[in-house]
């Protein structure tokens, strides 16, 4: 009789090994951190004496689930913002909050919350990608879970680094410190091809190769990403990253929603693994990954939850089911991705995709003891049919719930027994998490109380405070006025012609500001549009009025890098007003003073033609002088000064 | 102070009423079977004195979920057969098992199991469609749940009726008996347009109108159904059922995966409700229903689990999430079907689709007290943000689990308190269910041990036992032999020309039988195919051999109503052999005895030309006589009798 630490008997064992061995009355023997035997209960009971023998009748004993792609600290942002477009969600909520809140403390707490949830859901290993990954690793190791922890590198400043060189240095130190840890495999994560430069891709690959650690990245998550890559580089994403040397490393490629068969073969030949994220891909409407084709190609495809802010949970039972459902629904073939394949992806194949398949992912002698017990006695799992040996997998995938997981062991250590967590204190974590959520809530609520802070949150709006001198008058038509510019007192410095499309967002009381989204379409002499520029402007109220000319305003500008639709969803205005005009814009010198003269034809609404004279100054005294000059210029141009107005076109619409 | 029975206080109340009222510290007062007040806790506490006051802190209080389409007794068939094509699943497994097992007892037990599961999952009302619906209604009422119970009518004999007239009569009696019941709304269910005649559709609609009860049916579940309808009736499914008068009734149309906007408007004008079944539609690869368009049209779209044999559970939390996910993924728009809409569909809108929206589906004064408490304290629901008032819905849809439902009340009566069922005994149900499963397992295992019983299971194969006399000889070409038929001793009774495509399925040892799928393509004189006939034949071994002529065989035939692919998946052969030949078949009289003469050219594999003479008899003595005559006829036709063979073409291939 050999002695072992733990002998689990009378379970329905699903080994998830190569021959897919099942033992209806099965057993697993664990010694130290490893599995020393898997087989029928009677055999193992005859062979081993155990410090602890556990009767697992009525339970499935299987390898722990492998979550092949996630961002665990984002448990703290779960439910912060949902049902939004990816860009609004990311640029409008996730990134501003991350900039403000993500710290080592945030990351540790978020990781602990995630570990507690994952242990409850039967997950023993996961592949993470976030900032301060050192702290993810620490919290994970303390909780006793296994993980590939990937330090993010990207071209923008991030919560943990002011530049990519800094985060690359962080990654190197992190890998050096953690390499060889029994639970943590350190790794580097160039975030995505579109958030990294070619140089970053090459440098992170070299780092991963130097230390022989996995490289974790996002590949082809959206059709837009592929389209941009084709447009900019003339090739899809996988060939591009290959060109940068990325595939020299042991790659874990998350998503791969929009890759073709050539790219699948390239990934296969590079030994890369794929992490499929069905919930996230559906929720963010990224598309349906061609998983059945990837599997046919021979790729190792694991399943991931993605971050809990875009899912919104860390439930691999849900992901297994969805992986099977989506493959069937997407292909029109109900035999696609059968239950056994979904379980395989969520266990052994996921571990292989994460490049830790040698130590975990199946119940095999010599592998680490990463295993779970699933209670199949609850009603929703009943009844049990034995006709089809694959029925056991179908029960797990199509009927079982994550809450059926009763016990979980990683590396030979129990992390949950009979639904009780052994390494984490849920009440404390919940309280600390809620305190963070309260602070984030307050931050966002304050931000949303003011258009200005919402604007600042998404693009660092630049503030411009000055006196603006403006005078405007209707004119019968534009040609006369254009000809009037050819007078000796006026010197034309430069002129431009463009069509201006303005969308004004207005907001419910008590908000007094207006937000203007302006697109300028520059027109050349042949009438062709040569360039388009967008700008977002927060328009304050008219604060001062000097005679009938001078206004003082507070304005904030932001370059409009996102679409009108983005801003509409982000700012949620009460309503909108559109103004379109054709503008001839002249910068002139009149009495050695610079003025802009806009000769406009307002087409939408049809307000007719106007001449507008504008200038700016920081000096109130100078403002008076310029106001006088502007009126003089107006008269000089032959416009009717009696008809001047301070109204914006927008005011005329109302 | 008014007196009430139950006062629920300090809950986060989601009323799901028209203004979507939420009360963060909310309360609901229940008197008898109804809701008498909904509002802030402080207000209700000041207003009411209650026999029982329950502190619901940390819980969401909302209307019970409404499962708008299911077949509850099929809990007993859950996990019986998965990852199969719809036809294989239905014709090969569900229907044969239903024919054998479905009885009032089966239906009662299956319903009880389903009620237990649904109560645990927070479902208070459901729309069912099955056989012996009287027993579904009884078991449901005993369990205390609310349901629209629909007695199935279809053109085939069913487990509860030998003919449609019988099931229609059953439906009438059932409706008469149950109309006005406080929990059960009786209803009639013409199963689907393709399983009913026009007459059945008209008759069931008339019945539903006569008693003013809902009519429950399946509409446009698969693209095939719509294609067939267009082919046969020249219109899609909704116009067709409208033509039969079906839409005169209060229709609940399940699935509607493949309906166009015109059909949506037709359903809207008829006041019909739709039940969307996202899990089932994905799992069976039926397609993605155009739910966002239906909602824009103004249709009441509820959410259903469909039967637990095609899902495989009765989890409305899963369905809510999937409804949101699939709408986003299917449309490419992540803002499609936001969480609040999913919850609405799973509550008030589902009740409206089932035509019981006046009494349930929201927490409103005067409606029945059908409500649940959802514990949001588990970790996977944390943290909680208050910024977006719709966050509470997002938490329910994207993070919460059905196991978070702690308490459930229907019609003012508690059916579950603190996760304990009050009206059903799970251990007893589980045991009884497993006994049924054991019998079904045995039935299927026995069936699958023999090809014959598998064949019988799907089509009532007819057995043919007889002596078959067969003699075959190679010939250089066919024309000479055709001319040789014009001899005085031979009288041609009739002749046919066809191309015969045979697929032989062979099976692993010890199975000795072969299964042949044969397609005969009849060819007219111009060489055009005029008709195609398919037949499935189980070929026994050659049992007797008389001289070199007579064989005795056991054969079983079934008309091959399904596709080759169906049989391939159903029988799962070890391998296949294909034989194709061009056959000239003559029925002749030779010495006043009937013989079939086949003059074959075997094209695949290229075996050349053969003449085959066949006849049958039930008499061994007559067999000898005919064998002699056959040999004589062979010589008379000029074929080389020395080269005769007993081999099938199949044997020559091997």
Tab-separated table of N, CA, C and O in Angstrom, chain A residues 514-591:
chain	number	residue	atom	x	y	z
A	514	UNK	N	-24.317	74.462	-23.858
A	514	UNK	CA	-24.625	73.721	-25.071
A	514	UNK	C	-23.346	73.035	-25.518
A	514	UNK	O	-22.257	73.580	-25.340
A	515	UNK	N	-23.513	71.885	-26.126
A	515	UNK	CA	-22.339	71.209	-26.651
A	515	UNK	C	-22.482	71.174	-28.163
A	515	UNK	O	-23.534	70.781	-28.680
A	516	UNK	N	-21.442	71.636	-28.845
A	516	UNK	CA	-21.522	71.661	-30.303
A	516	UNK	C	-20.523	70.682	-30.899
A	516	UNK	O	-19.331	70.720	-30.582
A	517	UNK	N	-21.015	69.814	-31.758
A	517	UNK	CA	-20.145	68.916	-32.525
A	517	UNK	C	-20.076	69.514	-33.914
A	517	UNK	O	-21.084	69.624	-34.602
A	518	UNK	N	-18.889	69.954	-34.328
A	518	UNK	CA	-18.748	70.640	-35.605
A	518	UNK	C	-17.840	69.854	-36.543
A	518	UNK	O	-16.736	69.471	-36.167
A	519	UNK	N	-18.345	69.631	-37.756
A	519	UNK	CA	-17.510	69.056	-38.808
A	519	UNK	C	-17.284	70.113	-39.866
A	519	UNK	O	-18.243	70.631	-40.444
A	520	UNK	N	-15.994	70.443	-40.130
A	520	UNK	CA	-15.653	71.363	-41.206
A	520	UNK	C	-15.179	70.569	-42.410
A	520	UNK	O	-14.200	69.831	-42.319
A	521	UNK	N	-15.901	70.711	-43.503
A	521	UNK	CA	-15.477	70.050	-44.744
A	521	UNK	C	-14.819	71.105	-45.632
A	521	UNK	O	-15.516	71.956	-46.195
A	522	UNK	N	-13.508	71.068	-45.756
A	522	UNK	CA	-12.796	72.067	-46.551
A	522	UNK	C	-12.992	71.792	-48.035
A	522	UNK	O	-12.870	70.654	-48.483
A	523	UNK	N	-13.274	72.848	-48.761
A	523	UNK	CA	-13.588	72.703	-50.187
A	523	UNK	C	-12.507	73.419	-50.992
A	523	UNK	O	-12.133	74.557	-50.656
A	524	UNK	N	-11.975	72.774	-52.018
A	524	UNK	CA	-10.965	73.444	-52.854
A	524	UNK	C	-11.643	74.232	-53.982
A	524	UNK	O	-12.872	74.324	-54.047
A	525	UNK	N	-10.809	74.820	-54.891
A	525	UNK	CA	-11.383	75.702	-55.903
A	525	UNK	C	-12.293	74.986	-56.883
A	525	UNK	O	-13.171	75.585	-57.495
A	526	UNK	N	-12.056	73.686	-57.018
A	526	UNK	CA	-12.910	72.900	-57.918
A	526	UNK	C	-14.195	72.430	-57.223
A	526	UNK	O	-15.007	71.733	-57.806
A	527	UNK	N	-14.328	72.771	-55.965
A	527	UNK	CA	-15.535	72.363	-55.242
A	527	UNK	C	-15.413	70.992	-54.586
A	527	UNK	O	-16.385	70.476	-54.032
A	528	UNK	N	-14.199	70.394	-54.607
A	528	UNK	CA	-14.034	69.089	-53.959
A	528	UNK	C	-13.663	69.236	-52.488
A	528	UNK	O	-12.911	70.155	-52.129
A	529	UNK	N	-14.174	68.318	-51.676
A	529	UNK	CA	-13.817	68.309	-50.258
A	529	UNK	C	-12.414	67.724	-50.119
A	529	UNK	O	-12.153	66.612	-50.583
A	530	UNK	N	-11.507	68.489	-49.532
A	530	UNK	CA	-10.119	68.030	-49.437
A	530	UNK	C	-9.757	67.548	-48.047
A	530	UNK	O	-8.787	66.828	-47.875
A	531	UNK	N	-10.535	67.941	-47.063
A	531	UNK	CA	-10.145	67.620	-45.704
A	531	UNK	C	-11.374	67.785	-44.802
A	531	UNK	O	-12.231	68.627	-45.063
A	532	UNK	N	-11.434	66.973	-43.740
A	532	UNK	CA	-12.540	67.107	-42.792
A	532	UNK	C	-11.952	67.221	-41.391
A	532	UNK	O	-11.019	66.491	-41.051
A	533	UNK	N	-12.458	68.147	-40.620
A	533	UNK	CA	-11.968	68.333	-39.257
A	533	UNK	C	-13.176	68.370	-38.320
A	533	UNK	O	-14.185	69.002	-38.645
A	534	UNK	N	-13.066	67.696	-37.183
A	534	UNK	CA	-14.188	67.705	-36.235
A	534	UNK	C	-13.742	68.304	-34.917
A	534	UNK	O	-12.621	68.079	-34.491
A	535	UNK	N	-14.619	69.018	-34.303
A	535	UNK	CA	-14.275	69.609	-33.029
A	535	UNK	C	-15.516	69.650	-32.145
A	535	UNK	O	-16.634	69.865	-32.599
A	536	UNK	N	-15.270	69.441	-30.878
A	536	UNK	CA	-16.332	69.446	-29.901
A	536	UNK	C	-16.142	70.690	-29.048
A	536	UNK	O	-15.050	70.933	-28.536
A	537	UNK	N	-17.182	71.497	-28.895
A	537	UNK	CA	-17.036	72.733	-28.130
A	537	UNK	C	-18.172	72.857	-27.124
A	537	UNK	O	-19.343	72.690	-27.477
A	538	UNK	N	-17.791	73.120	-25.915
A	538	UNK	CA	-18.782	73.390	-24.884
A	538	UNK	C	-19.001	74.897	-24.866
A	538	UNK	O	-18.071	75.666	-24.590
A	539	UNK	N	-20.211	75.327	-25.180
A	539	UNK	CA	-20.506	76.751	-25.312
A	539	UNK	C	-21.177	77.253	-24.048
A	539	UNK	O	-22.254	76.771	-23.687
A	540	UNK	N	-20.522	78.221	-23.412
A	540	UNK	CA	-21.137	78.816	-22.232
A	540	UNK	C	-22.194	79.823	-22.660
A	540	UNK	O	-22.437	80.033	-23.843
A	541	UNK	N	-22.841	80.413	-21.677
A	541	UNK	CA	-23.837	81.435	-22.020
A	541	UNK	C	-23.139	82.736	-22.363
A	541	UNK	O	-21.973	82.948	-22.038
A	542	UNK	N	-23.862	83.611	-23.005
A	542	UNK	CA	-23.337	84.948	-23.305
A	542	UNK	C	-23.277	85.697	-21.983
A	542	UNK	O	-24.318	85.986	-21.395
A	543	UNK	N	-22.103	85.990	-21.517
A	543	UNK	CA	-21.998	86.553	-20.174
A	543	UNK	C	-22.020	88.065	-20.133
A	543	UNK	O	-22.623	88.669	-19.271
A	544	UNK	N	-21.340	88.629	-21.063
A	544	UNK	CA	-21.309	90.100	-21.099
A	544	UNK	C	-21.687	90.553	-22.486
A	544	UNK	O	-21.506	89.839	-23.451
A	545	UNK	N	-22.169	91.753	-22.533
A	545	UNK	CA	-22.539	92.282	-23.829
A	545	UNK	C	-22.126	93.756	-23.822
A	545	UNK	O	-22.475	94.503	-22.913
A	546	UNK	N	-21.375	94.133	-24.790
A	546	UNK	CA	-20.804	95.476	-24.791
A	546	UNK	C	-21.335	96.208	-26.008
A	546	UNK	O	-21.029	95.843	-27.131
A	547	UNK	N	-22.124	97.263	-25.748
A	547	UNK	CA	-22.838	97.918	-26.838
A	547	UNK	C	-23.561	96.815	-27.603
A	547	UNK	O	-24.157	95.957	-27.016
A	548	UNK	N	-23.472	96.757	-28.893
A	548	UNK	CA	-24.132	95.617	-29.542
A	548	UNK	C	-23.112	94.693	-30.159
A	548	UNK	O	-23.359	94.051	-31.156
A	549	UNK	N	-21.951	94.710	-29.570
A	549	UNK	CA	-20.875	94.031	-30.267
A	549	UNK	C	-20.130	92.987	-29.446
A	549	UNK	O	-19.959	91.860	-29.856
A	550	UNK	N	-19.713	93.341	-28.280
A	550	UNK	CA	-18.740	92.500	-27.595
A	550	UNK	C	-19.409	91.424	-26.733
A	550	UNK	O	-20.351	91.700	-26.009
A	551	UNK	N	-18.932	90.267	-26.845
A	551	UNK	CA	-19.380	89.171	-25.984
A	551	UNK	C	-18.181	88.656	-25.231
A	551	UNK	O	-17.070	88.677	-25.731
A	552	UNK	N	-18.461	88.164	-24.079
A	552	UNK	CA	-17.415	87.420	-23.395
A	552	UNK	C	-17.956	86.021	-23.147
A	552	UNK	O	-19.073	85.870	-22.663
A	553	UNK	N	-17.179	85.024	-23.472
A	553	UNK	CA	-17.645	83.647	-23.306
A	553	UNK	C	-16.600	82.776	-22.669
A	553	UNK	O	-15.421	83.020	-22.799
A	554	UNK	N	-17.077	81.716	-22.018
A	554	UNK	CA	-16.170	80.667	-21.598
A	554	UNK	C	-16.413	79.486	-22.545
A	554	UNK	O	-17.557	79.080	-22.750
A	555	UNK	N	-15.360	79.028	-23.117
A	555	UNK	CA	-15.487	77.901	-24.044
A	555	UNK	C	-14.459	76.833	-23.723
A	555	UNK	O	-13.366	77.138	-23.278
A	556	UNK	N	-14.828	75.598	-23.964
A	556	UNK	CA	-13.891	74.488	-23.803
A	556	UNK	C	-13.899	73.689	-25.088
A	556	UNK	O	-14.961	73.382	-25.638
A	557	UNK	N	-12.703	73.362	-25.545
A	557	UNK	CA	-12.593	72.617	-26.794
A	557	UNK	C	-12.053	71.222	-26.543
A	557	UNK	O	-11.234	71.020	-25.654
A	558	UNK	N	-12.467	70.293	-27.359
A	558	UNK	CA	-11.803	68.991	-27.405
A	558	UNK	C	-11.798	68.561	-28.852
A	558	UNK	O	-12.783	68.788	-29.561
A	559	UNK	N	-10.693	67.996	-29.329
A	559	UNK	CA	-10.735	67.449	-30.680
A	559	UNK	C	-11.741	66.307	-30.683
A	559	UNK	O	-11.778	65.502	-29.751
A	560	UNK	N	-12.605	66.269	-31.695
A	560	UNK	CA	-13.642	65.238	-31.725
A	560	UNK	C	-13.087	63.999	-32.411
A	560	UNK	O	-13.235	63.821	-33.606
A	561	UNK	N	-12.416	63.164	-31.610
A	561	UNK	CA	-11.794	61.967	-32.187
A	561	UNK	C	-12.801	60.836	-32.343
A	561	UNK	O	-12.544	59.862	-33.021
A	562	UNK	N	-13.940	60.972	-31.714
A	562	UNK	CA	-14.967	59.934	-31.816
A	562	UNK	C	-16.090	60.414	-32.730
A	562	UNK	O	-16.126	61.570	-33.132
A	563	UNK	N	-17.008	59.521	-33.021
A	563	UNK	CA	-18.097	59.859	-33.931
A	563	UNK	C	-19.200	60.615	-33.200
A	563	UNK	O	-19.299	60.582	-31.974
A	564	UNK	N	-20.044	61.278	-33.989
A	564	UNK	CA	-21.202	61.967	-33.435
A	564	UNK	C	-22.024	61.009	-32.578
A	564	UNK	O	-22.503	61.341	-31.498
A	565	UNK	N	-22.158	59.769	-33.095
A	565	UNK	CA	-22.945	58.777	-32.378
A	565	UNK	C	-22.366	58.470	-31.000
A	565	UNK	O	-23.086	58.309	-30.027
A	566	UNK	N	-21.034	58.401	-30.955
A	566	UNK	CA	-20.373	58.201	-29.672
A	566	UNK	C	-20.813	59.267	-28.682
A	566	UNK	O	-21.232	58.986	-27.561
A	567	UNK	N	-20.694	60.529	-29.110
A	567	UNK	CA	-20.987	61.630	-28.185
A	567	UNK	C	-22.462	61.654	-27.791
A	567	UNK	O	-22.819	62.006	-26.682
A	568	UNK	N	-23.272	61.266	-28.741
A	568	UNK	CA	-24.706	61.228	-28.446
A	568	UNK	C	-24.978	60.226	-27.322
A	568	UNK	O	-25.709	60.493	-26.374
A	569	UNK	N	-24.351	59.061	-27.400
A	569	UNK	CA	-24.574	58.048	-26.365
A	569	UNK	C	-23.896	58.417	-25.063
A	569	UNK	O	-24.385	58.120	-23.983
A	570	UNK	N	-22.773	59.078	-25.209
A	570	UNK	CA	-21.997	59.398	-24.014
A	570	UNK	C	-22.641	60.542	-23.238
A	570	UNK	O	-22.758	60.495	-22.010
A	571	UNK	N	-23.064	61.599	-23.956
A	571	UNK	CA	-23.599	62.772	-23.262
A	571	UNK	C	-25.109	62.698	-23.034
A	571	UNK	O	-25.647	63.413	-22.218
A	572	UNK	N	-25.783	61.838	-23.796
A	572	UNK	CA	-27.224	61.672	-23.665
A	572	UNK	C	-27.966	63.011	-23.598
A	572	UNK	O	-28.604	63.342	-22.586
A	573	UNK	N	-27.896	63.808	-24.647
A	573	UNK	CA	-28.581	65.109	-24.630
A	573	UNK	C	-30.091	64.932	-24.621
A	573	UNK	O	-30.610	63.882	-24.999
A	574	UNK	N	-30.739	65.990	-24.202
A	574	UNK	CA	-32.190	66.035	-24.225
A	574	UNK	C	-32.704	66.125	-25.649
A	574	UNK	O	-33.773	65.621	-25.976
A	575	UNK	N	-31.925	66.829	-26.476
A	575	UNK	CA	-32.316	66.987	-27.869
A	575	UNK	C	-31.179	67.561	-28.667
A	575	UNK	O	-30.107	67.842	-28.117
A	576	UNK	N	-31.419	67.702	-29.964
A	576	UNK	CA	-30.354	68.155	-30.859
A	576	UNK	C	-30.916	69.158	-31.853
A	576	UNK	O	-32.086	69.084	-32.218
A	577	UNK	N	-30.044	70.074	-32.267
A	577	UNK	CA	-30.411	70.979	-33.352
A	577	UNK	C	-29.275	70.943	-34.364
A	577	UNK	O	-28.105	70.951	-33.978
A	578	UNK	N	-29.621	70.886	-35.632
A	578	UNK	CA	-28.581	70.846	-36.657
A	578	UNK	C	-28.568	72.141	-37.454
A	578	UNK	O	-29.616	72.677	-37.789
A	579	UNK	N	-27.360	72.618	-37.715
A	579	UNK	CA	-27.194	73.814	-38.553
A	579	UNK	C	-26.131	73.495	-39.599
A	579	UNK	O	-25.052	73.010	-39.250
A	580	UNK	N	-26.461	73.776	-40.874
A	580	UNK	CA	-25.478	73.565	-41.933
A	580	UNK	C	-25.297	74.860	-42.693
A	580	UNK	O	-26.284	75.531	-43.023
A	581	UNK	N	-24.029	75.189	-42.966
A	581	UNK	CA	-23.829	76.407	-43.758
A	581	UNK	C	-22.621	76.266	-44.667
A	581	UNK	O	-21.716	75.462	-44.422
A	582	UNK	N	-22.623	77.068	-45.701
A	582	UNK	CA	-21.470	77.190	-46.584
A	582	UNK	C	-20.764	78.472	-46.163
A	582	UNK	O	-21.395	79.528	-46.087
A	583	UNK	N	-19.483	78.350	-45.859
A	583	UNK	CA	-18.777	79.505	-45.290
A	583	UNK	C	-17.547	79.872	-46.125
A	583	UNK	O	-16.708	79.043	-46.435
A	584	UNK	N	-17.482	81.179	-46.461
A	584	UNK	CA	-16.254	81.736	-47.032
A	584	UNK	C	-15.597	82.506	-45.902
A	584	UNK	O	-16.200	83.436	-45.354
A	585	UNK	N	-14.399	82.090	-45.540
A	585	UNK	CA	-13.779	82.664	-44.346
A	585	UNK	C	-12.507	83.406	-44.760
A	585	UNK	O	-11.628	82.847	-45.405
A	586	UNK	N	-12.444	84.657	-44.351
A	586	UNK	CA	-11.281	85.492	-44.695
A	586	UNK	C	-10.618	85.969	-43.416
A	586	UNK	O	-11.287	86.419	-42.486
A	587	UNK	N	-9.304	85.877	-43.397
A	587	UNK	CA	-8.544	86.558	-42.348
A	587	UNK	C	-8.017	87.841	-42.996
A	587	UNK	O	-7.291	87.785	-44.003
A	588	UNK	N	-8.423	88.991	-42.437
A	588	UNK	CA	-8.042	90.259	-43.075
A	588	UNK	C	-7.374	91.188	-42.053
A	588	UNK	O	-7.512	90.990	-40.832
A	589	UNK	N	-6.659	92.155	-42.575
A	589	UNK	CA	-6.157	93.252	-41.741
A	589	UNK	C	-6.959	94.498	-42.102
A	589	UNK	O	-7.093	94.850	-43.275
A	590	UNK	N	-7.502	95.149	-41.097
A	590	UNK	CA	-8.276	96.372	-41.285
A	590	UNK	C	-7.777	97.343	-40.226
A	590	UNK	O	-7.834	97.020	-39.030
A	591	UNK	N	-7.237	98.425	-40.653
A	591	UNK	CA	-6.561	99.331	-39.714
A	591	UNK	C	-5.551	98.579	-38.869
A	591	UNK	O	-5.508	98.709	-37.648
